[in-house]
PDB file of C-alpha atoms in Angstrom:
ATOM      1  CA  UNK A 536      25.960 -19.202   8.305  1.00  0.00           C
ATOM      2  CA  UNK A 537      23.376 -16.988   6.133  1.00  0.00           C
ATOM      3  CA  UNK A 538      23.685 -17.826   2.525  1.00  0.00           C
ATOM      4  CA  UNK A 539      24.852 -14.818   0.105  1.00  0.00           C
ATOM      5  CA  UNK A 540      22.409 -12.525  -1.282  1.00  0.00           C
ATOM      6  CA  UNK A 541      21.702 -10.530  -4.472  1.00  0.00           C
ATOM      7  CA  UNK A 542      20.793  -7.411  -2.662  1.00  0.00           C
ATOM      8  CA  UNK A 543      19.689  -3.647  -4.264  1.00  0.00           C
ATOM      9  CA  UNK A 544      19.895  -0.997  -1.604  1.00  0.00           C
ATOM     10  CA  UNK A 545      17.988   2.765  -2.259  1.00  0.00           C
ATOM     11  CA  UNK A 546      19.054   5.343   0.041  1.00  0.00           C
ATOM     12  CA  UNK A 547      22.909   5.547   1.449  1.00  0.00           C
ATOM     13  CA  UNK A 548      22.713   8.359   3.611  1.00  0.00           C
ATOM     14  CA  UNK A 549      23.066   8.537   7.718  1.00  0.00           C
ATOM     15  CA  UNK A 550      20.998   5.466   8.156  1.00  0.00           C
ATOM     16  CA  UNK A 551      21.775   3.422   4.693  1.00  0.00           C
ATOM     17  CA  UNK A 552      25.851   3.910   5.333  1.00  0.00           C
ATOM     18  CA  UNK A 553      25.716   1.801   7.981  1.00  0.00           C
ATOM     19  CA  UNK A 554      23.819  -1.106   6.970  1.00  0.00           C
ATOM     20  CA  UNK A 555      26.183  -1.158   3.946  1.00  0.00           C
ATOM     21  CA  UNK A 556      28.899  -2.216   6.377  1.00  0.00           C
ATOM     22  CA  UNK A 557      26.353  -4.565   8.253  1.00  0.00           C
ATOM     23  CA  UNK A 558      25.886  -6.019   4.614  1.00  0.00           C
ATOM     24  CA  UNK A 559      29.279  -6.176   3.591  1.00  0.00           C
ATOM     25  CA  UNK A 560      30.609  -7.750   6.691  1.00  0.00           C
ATOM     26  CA  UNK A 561      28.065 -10.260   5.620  1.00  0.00           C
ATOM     27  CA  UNK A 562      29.582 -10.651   2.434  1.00  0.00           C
ATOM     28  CA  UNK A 563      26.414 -10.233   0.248  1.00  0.00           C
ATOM     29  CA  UNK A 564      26.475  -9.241  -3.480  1.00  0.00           C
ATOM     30  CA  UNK A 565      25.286  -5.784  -2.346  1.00  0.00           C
ATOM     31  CA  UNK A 566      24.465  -3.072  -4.937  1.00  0.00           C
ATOM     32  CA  UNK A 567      24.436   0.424  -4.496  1.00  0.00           C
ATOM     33  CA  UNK A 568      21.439   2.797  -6.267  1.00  0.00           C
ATOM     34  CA  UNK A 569      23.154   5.970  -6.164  1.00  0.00           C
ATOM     35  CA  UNK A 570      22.937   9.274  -7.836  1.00  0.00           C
ATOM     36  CA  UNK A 571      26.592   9.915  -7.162  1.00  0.00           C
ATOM     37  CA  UNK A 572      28.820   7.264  -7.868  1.00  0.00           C
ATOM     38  CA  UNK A 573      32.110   9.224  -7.208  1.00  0.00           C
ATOM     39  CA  UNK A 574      31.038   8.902  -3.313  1.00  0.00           C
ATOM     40  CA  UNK A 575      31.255   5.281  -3.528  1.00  0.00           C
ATOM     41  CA  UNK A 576      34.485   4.831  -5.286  1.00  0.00           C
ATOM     42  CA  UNK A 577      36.744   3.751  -2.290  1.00  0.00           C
ATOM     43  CA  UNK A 578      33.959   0.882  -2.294  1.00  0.00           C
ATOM     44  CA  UNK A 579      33.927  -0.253  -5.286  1.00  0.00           C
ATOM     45  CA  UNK A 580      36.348  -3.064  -4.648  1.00  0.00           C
ATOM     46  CA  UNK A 581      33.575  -4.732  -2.108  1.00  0.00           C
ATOM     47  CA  UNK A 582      30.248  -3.465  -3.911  1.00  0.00           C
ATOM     48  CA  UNK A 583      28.318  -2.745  -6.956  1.00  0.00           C
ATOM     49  CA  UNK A 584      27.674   0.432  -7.818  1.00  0.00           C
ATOM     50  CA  UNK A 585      24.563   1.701  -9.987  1.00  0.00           C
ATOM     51  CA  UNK A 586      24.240   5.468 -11.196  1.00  0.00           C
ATOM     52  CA  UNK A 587      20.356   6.115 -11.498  1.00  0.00           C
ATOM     53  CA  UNK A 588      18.045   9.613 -12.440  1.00  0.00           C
ATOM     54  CA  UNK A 589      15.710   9.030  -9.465  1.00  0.00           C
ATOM     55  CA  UNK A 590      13.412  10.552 -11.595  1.00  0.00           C
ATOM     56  CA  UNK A 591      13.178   7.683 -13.902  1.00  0.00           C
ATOM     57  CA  UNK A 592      14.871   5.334 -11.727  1.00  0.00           C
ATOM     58  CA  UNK A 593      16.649   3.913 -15.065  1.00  0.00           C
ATOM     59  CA  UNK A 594      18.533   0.865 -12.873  1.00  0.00           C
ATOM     60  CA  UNK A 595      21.233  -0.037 -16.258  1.00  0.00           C
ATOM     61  CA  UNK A 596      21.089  -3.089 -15.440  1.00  0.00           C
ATOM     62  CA  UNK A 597      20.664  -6.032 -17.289  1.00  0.00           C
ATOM     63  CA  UNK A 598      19.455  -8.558 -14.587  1.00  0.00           C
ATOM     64  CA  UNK A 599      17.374  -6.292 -11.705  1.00  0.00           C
ATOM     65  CA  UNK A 600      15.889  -9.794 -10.399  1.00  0.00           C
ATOM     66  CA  UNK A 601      17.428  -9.584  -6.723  1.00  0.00           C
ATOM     67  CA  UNK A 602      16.912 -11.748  -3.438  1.00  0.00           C
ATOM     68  CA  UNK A 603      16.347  -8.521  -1.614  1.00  0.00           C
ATOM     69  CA  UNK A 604      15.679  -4.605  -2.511  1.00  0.00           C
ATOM     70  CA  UNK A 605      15.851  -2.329   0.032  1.00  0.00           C
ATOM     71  CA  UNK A 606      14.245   1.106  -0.314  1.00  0.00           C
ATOM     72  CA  UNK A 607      15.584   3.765   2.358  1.00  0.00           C
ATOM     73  CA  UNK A 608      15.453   7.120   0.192  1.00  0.00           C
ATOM     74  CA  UNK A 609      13.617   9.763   2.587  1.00  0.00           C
ATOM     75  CA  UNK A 610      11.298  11.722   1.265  1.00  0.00           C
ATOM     76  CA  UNK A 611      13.615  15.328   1.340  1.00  0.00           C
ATOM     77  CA  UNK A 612      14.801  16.423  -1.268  1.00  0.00           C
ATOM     78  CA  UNK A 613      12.170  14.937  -3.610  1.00  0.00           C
ATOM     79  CA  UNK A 614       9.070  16.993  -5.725  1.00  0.00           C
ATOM     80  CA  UNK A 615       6.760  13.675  -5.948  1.00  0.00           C
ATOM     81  CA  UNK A 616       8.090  11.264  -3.751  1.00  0.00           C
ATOM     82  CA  UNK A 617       5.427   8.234  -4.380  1.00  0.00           C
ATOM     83  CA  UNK A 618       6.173   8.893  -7.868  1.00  0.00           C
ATOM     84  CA  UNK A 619      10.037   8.226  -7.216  1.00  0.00           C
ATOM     85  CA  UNK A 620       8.947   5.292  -5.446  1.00  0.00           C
ATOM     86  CA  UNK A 621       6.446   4.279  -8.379  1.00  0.00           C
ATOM     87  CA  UNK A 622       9.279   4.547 -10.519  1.00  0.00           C
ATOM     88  CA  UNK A 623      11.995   2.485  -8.864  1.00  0.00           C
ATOM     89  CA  UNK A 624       9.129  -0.294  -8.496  1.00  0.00           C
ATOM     90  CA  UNK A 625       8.519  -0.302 -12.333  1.00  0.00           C
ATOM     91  CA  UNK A 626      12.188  -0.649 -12.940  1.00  0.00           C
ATOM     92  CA  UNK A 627      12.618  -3.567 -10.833  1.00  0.00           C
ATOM     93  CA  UNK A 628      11.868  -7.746 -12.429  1.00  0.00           C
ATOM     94  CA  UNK A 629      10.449 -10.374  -9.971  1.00  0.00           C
ATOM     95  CA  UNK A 630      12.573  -9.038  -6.924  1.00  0.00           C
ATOM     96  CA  UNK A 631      11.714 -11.611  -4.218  1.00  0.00           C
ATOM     97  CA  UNK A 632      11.634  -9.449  -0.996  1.00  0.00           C
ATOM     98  CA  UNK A 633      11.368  -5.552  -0.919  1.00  0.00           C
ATOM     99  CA  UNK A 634      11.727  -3.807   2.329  1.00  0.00           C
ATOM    100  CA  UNK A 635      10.749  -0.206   2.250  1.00  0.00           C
ATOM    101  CA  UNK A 636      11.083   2.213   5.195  1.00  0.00           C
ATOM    102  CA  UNK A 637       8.634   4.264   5.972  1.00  0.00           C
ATOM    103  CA  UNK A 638       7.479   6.178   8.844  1.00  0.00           C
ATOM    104  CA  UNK A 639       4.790   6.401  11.849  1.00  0.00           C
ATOM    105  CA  UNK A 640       4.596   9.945  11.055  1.00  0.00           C
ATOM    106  CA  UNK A 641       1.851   8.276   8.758  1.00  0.00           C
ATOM    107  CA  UNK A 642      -1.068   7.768  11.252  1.00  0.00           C
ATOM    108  CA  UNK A 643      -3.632  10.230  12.043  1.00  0.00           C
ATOM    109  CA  UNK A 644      -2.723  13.092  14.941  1.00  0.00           C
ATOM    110  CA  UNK A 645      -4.301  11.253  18.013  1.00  0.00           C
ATOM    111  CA  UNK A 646      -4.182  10.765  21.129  1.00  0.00           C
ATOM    112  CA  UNK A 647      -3.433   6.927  22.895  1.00  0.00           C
ATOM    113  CA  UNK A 648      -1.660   3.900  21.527  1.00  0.00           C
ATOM    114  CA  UNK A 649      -1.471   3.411  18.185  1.00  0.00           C
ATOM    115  CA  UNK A 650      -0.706   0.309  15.695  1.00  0.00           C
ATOM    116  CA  UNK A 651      -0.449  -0.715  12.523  1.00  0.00           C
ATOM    117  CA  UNK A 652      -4.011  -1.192  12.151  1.00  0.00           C
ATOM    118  CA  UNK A 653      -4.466   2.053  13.504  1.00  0.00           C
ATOM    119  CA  UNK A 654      -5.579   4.841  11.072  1.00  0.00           C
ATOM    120  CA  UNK A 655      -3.343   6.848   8.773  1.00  0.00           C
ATOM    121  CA  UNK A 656      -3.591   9.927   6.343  1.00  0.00           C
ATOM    122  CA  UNK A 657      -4.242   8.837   3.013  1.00  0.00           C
ATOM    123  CA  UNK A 658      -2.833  12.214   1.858  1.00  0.00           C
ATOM    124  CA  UNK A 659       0.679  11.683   3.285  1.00  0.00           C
ATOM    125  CA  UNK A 660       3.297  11.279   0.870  1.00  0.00           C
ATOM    126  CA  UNK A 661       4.717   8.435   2.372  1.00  0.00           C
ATOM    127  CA  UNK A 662       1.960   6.716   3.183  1.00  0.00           C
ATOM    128  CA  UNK A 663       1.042   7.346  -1.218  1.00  0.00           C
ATOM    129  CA  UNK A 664       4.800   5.868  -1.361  1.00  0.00           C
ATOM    130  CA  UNK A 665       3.770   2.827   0.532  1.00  0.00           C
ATOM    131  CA  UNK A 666       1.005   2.323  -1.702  1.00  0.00           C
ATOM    132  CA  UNK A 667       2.940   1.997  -4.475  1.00  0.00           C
ATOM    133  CA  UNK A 668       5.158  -0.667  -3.089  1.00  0.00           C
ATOM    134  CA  UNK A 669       1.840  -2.742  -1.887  1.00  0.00           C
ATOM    135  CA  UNK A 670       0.641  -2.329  -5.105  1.00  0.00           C
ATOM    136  CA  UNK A 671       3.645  -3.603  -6.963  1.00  0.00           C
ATOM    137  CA  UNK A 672       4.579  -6.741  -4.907  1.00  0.00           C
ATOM    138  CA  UNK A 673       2.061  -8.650  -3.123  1.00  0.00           C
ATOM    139  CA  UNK A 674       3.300 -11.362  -1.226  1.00  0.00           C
ATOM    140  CA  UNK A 675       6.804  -9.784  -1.097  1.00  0.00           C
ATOM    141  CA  UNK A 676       6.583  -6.769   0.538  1.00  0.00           C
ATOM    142  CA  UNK A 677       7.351  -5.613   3.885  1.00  0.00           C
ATOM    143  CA  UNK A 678       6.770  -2.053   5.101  1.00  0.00           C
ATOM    144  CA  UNK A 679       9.049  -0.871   8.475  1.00  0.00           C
ATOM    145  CA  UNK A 680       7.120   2.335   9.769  1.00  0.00           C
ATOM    146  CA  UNK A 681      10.156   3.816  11.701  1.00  0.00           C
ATOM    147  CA  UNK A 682       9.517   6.179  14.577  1.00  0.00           C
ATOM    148  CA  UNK A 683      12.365   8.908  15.531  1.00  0.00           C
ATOM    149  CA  UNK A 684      15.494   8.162  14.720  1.00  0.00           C
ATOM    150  CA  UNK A 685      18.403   8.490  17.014  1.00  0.00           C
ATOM    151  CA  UNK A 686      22.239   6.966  17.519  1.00  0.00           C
ATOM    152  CA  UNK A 687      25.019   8.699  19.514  1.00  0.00           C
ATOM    153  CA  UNK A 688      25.773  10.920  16.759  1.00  0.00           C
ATOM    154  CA  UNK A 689      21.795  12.129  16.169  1.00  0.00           C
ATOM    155  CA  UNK A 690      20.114  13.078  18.825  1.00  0.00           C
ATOM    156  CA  UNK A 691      17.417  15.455  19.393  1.00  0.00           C
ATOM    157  CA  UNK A 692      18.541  17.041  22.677  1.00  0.00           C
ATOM    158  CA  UNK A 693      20.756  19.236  20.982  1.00  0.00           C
ATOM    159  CA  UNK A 694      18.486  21.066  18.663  1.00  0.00           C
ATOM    160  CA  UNK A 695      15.913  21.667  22.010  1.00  0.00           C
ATOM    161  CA  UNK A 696      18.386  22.958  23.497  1.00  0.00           C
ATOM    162  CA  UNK A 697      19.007  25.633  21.294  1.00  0.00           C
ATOM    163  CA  UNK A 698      15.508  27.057  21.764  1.00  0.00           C
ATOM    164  CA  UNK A 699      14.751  29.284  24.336  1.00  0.00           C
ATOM    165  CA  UNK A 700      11.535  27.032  25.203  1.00  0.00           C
ATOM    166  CA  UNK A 701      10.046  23.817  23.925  1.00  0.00           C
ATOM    167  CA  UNK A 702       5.995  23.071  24.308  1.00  0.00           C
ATOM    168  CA  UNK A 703       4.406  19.904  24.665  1.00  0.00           C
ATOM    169  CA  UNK A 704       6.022  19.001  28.120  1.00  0.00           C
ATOM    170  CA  UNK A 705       3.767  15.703  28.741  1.00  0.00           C
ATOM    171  CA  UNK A 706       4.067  14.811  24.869  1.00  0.00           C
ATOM    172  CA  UNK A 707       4.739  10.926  25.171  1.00  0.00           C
ATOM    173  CA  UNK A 708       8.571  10.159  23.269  1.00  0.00           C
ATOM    174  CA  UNK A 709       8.428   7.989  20.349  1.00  0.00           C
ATOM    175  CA  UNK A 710      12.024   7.055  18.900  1.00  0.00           C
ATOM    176  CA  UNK A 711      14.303   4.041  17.419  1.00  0.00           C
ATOM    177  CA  UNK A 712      17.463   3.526  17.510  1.00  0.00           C
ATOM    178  CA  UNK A 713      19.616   3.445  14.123  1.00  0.00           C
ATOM    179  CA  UNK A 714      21.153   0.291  15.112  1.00  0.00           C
ATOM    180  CA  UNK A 715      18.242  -1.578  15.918  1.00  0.00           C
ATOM    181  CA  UNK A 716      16.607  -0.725  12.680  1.00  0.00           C
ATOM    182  CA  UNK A 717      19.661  -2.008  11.117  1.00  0.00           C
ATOM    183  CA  UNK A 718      19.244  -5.338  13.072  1.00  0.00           C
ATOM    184  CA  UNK A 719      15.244  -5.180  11.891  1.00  0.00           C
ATOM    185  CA  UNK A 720      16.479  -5.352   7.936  1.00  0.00           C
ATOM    186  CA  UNK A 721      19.301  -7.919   8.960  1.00  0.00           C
ATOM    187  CA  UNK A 722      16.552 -10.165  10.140  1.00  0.00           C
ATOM    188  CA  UNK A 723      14.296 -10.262   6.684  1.00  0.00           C
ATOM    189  CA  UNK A 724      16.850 -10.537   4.876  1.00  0.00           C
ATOM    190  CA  UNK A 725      17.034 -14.017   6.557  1.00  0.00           C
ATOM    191  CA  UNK A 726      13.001 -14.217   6.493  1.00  0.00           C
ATOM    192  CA  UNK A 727      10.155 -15.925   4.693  1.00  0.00           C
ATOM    193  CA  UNK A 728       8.407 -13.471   1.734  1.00  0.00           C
ATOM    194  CA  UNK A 729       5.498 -11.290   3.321  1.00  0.00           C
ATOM    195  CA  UNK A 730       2.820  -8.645   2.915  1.00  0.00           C
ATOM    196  CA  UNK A 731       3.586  -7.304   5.960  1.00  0.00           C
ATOM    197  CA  UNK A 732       3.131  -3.550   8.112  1.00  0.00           C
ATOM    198  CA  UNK A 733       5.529  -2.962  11.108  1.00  0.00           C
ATOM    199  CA  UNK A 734       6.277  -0.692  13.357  1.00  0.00           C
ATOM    200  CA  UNK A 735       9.547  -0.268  14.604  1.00  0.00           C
ATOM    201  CA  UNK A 736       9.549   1.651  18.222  1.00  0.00           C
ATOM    202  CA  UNK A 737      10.947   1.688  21.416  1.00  0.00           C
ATOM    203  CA  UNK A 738       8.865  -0.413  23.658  1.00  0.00           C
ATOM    204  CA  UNK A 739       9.310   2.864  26.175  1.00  0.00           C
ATOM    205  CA  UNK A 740       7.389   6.175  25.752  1.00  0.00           C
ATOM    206  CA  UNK A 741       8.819   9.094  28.817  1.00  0.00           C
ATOM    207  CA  UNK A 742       7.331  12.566  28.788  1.00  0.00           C
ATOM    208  CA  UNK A 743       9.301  14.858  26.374  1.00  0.00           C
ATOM    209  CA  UNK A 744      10.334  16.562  29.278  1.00  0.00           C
ATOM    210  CA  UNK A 745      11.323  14.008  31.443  1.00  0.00           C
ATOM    211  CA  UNK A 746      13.256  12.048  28.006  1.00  0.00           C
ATOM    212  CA  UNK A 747      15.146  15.078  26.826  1.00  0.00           C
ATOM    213  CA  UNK A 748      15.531  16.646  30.232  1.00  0.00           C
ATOM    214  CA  UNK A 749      17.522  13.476  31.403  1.00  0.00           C
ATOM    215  CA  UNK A 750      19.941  13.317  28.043  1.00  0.00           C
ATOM    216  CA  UNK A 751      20.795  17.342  28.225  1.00  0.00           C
ATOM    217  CA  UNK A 752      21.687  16.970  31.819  1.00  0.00           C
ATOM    218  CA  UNK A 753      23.894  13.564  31.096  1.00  0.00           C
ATOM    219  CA  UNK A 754      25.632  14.415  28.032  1.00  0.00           C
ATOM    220  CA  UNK A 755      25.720  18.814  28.634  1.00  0.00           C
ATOM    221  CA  UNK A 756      25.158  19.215  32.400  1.00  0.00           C
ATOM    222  CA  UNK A 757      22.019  21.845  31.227  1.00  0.00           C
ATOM    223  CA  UNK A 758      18.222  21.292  31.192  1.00  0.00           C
ATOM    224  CA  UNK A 759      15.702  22.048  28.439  1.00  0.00           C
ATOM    225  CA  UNK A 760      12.541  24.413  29.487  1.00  0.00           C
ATOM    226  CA  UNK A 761       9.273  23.144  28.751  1.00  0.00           C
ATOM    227  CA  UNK A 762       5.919  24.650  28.494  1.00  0.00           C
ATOM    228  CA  UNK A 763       2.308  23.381  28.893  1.00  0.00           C
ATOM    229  CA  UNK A 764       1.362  19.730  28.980  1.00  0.00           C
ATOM    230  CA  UNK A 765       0.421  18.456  25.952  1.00  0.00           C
ATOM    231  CA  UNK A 766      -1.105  14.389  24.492  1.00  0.00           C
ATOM    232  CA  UNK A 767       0.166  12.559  21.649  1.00  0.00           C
ATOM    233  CA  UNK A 768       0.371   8.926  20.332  1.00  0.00           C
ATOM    234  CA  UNK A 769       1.771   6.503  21.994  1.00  0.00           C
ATOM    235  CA  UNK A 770       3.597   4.165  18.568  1.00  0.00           C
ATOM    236  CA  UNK A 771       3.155   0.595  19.502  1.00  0.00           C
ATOM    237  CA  UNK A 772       6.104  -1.501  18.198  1.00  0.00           C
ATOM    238  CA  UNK A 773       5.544  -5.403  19.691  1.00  0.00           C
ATOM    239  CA  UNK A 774       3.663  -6.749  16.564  1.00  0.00           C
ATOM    240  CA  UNK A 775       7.764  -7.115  15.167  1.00  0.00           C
ATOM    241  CA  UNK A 776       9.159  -8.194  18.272  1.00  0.00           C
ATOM    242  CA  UNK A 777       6.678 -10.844  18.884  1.00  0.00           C
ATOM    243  CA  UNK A 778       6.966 -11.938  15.078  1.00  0.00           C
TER     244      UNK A 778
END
């Protein structure tokens, strides 16, 4: 049985939603960081919720020291996203785990495999957000670099099919699944403190057009029209799987 947990959670959109209810079937002390507490109200009986100005990140709390903070807040819909992040890390007292998702997105355009040690733009905003959360917590951070996201309600093969035509036929596929990332969190939340870089991917990587080709005929008996070949990284996830 896993012990119950002070836990902060950033970001409750498509991907945070559900590991509230992966949390609360848990039966953690889970808080909720949320700009808009009226969308929370039916909750309130099984959670904490905490109206913050991501700007400031102003937590009103009196104790922020948590077993676990989890930082899922994409970086839409923000001006300075590593300063949003900066900000939420000042705000928060001797947390003893953070877990902040971030993205493969952050690597340099190349072509062949590529892990964590593999090299990034320092310019990209997440990778800046990162920073700040490496900066803040050594020893209790852990970074999840997530690759595309899909579930049976998100999935890519829609919007290609939409276009007339789609380049980058031979483009190697890198995605995750939602729940998978979910199980990913579940885990540290159970783990030892770290100052740690994953990458969360599946270990498979088709063609573009032989991924999305097979999914639009399945699901919409269609198929998706591809141009030229194409190369691309190939986002290797086993460094979290083996740990």
């Amino acid at each position: 049985m896993t012990r119950k947990k002070k836990i902060l959670l950033f970001g409750v959109g498509w991907l945070g939603k559900e590991l509230v209810q992966s949390l609360l079937a848990d039966k953690h002390d889970l808080y909720i960081a949320t700009r808009n507490v009226n969308k929370w109200v039916s909750f309130e009986s099984k959670l904490k919720l905490v109206e913050v100005d991501f700007q400031s990140a102003d937590l009103n709390l009196e104790d922020t020291s948590f077993d676990l903070v989890i930082i899922m807040l994409p970086p839409s819909g923000f001006s300075n996203y590593a300063q949003v992040i900066k900000n939420i890390c000042l705000n928060l007292i001797d947390p003893k785990h953070v877990v902040f998702t971030s993205s493969t997105g952050v690597y340099q355009n190349q072509e062949g495999f590529v892990n964590e040690e593999s090299k990034v733009d320092e310019q990209h905003v997440v990778f800046k957000a990162e920073q700040e959360v490496v900066k803040m917590f050594p020893g209790k951070y852990t970074i999840l670099r997530l690759s595309g996201l899909i579930s049976e309600d998100r999935h890519p093969t829609i919007h290609l099919l939409k276009k007339e035509k789609n380049l980058g036929a031979d483009v190697p596929v890198n995605l995750v699944h939602r729940n998978d990332v979910i199980r990913a969190v579940n885990l540290l939340k159970e783990s030892e403190r770290t100052s740690e870089i994953y990458n969360l991917s599946y270990p498979e990587n088709p063609s573009r057009n032989e991924y999305y080709n097979f999914f639009a005929n399945k699901f919409f008996g269609r198929s998706i029209l591809f141009l030229g070949g194409g190369h691309g990284k190939i986002i290797i996830g086993s460094k979290f799987a083996k740990k």
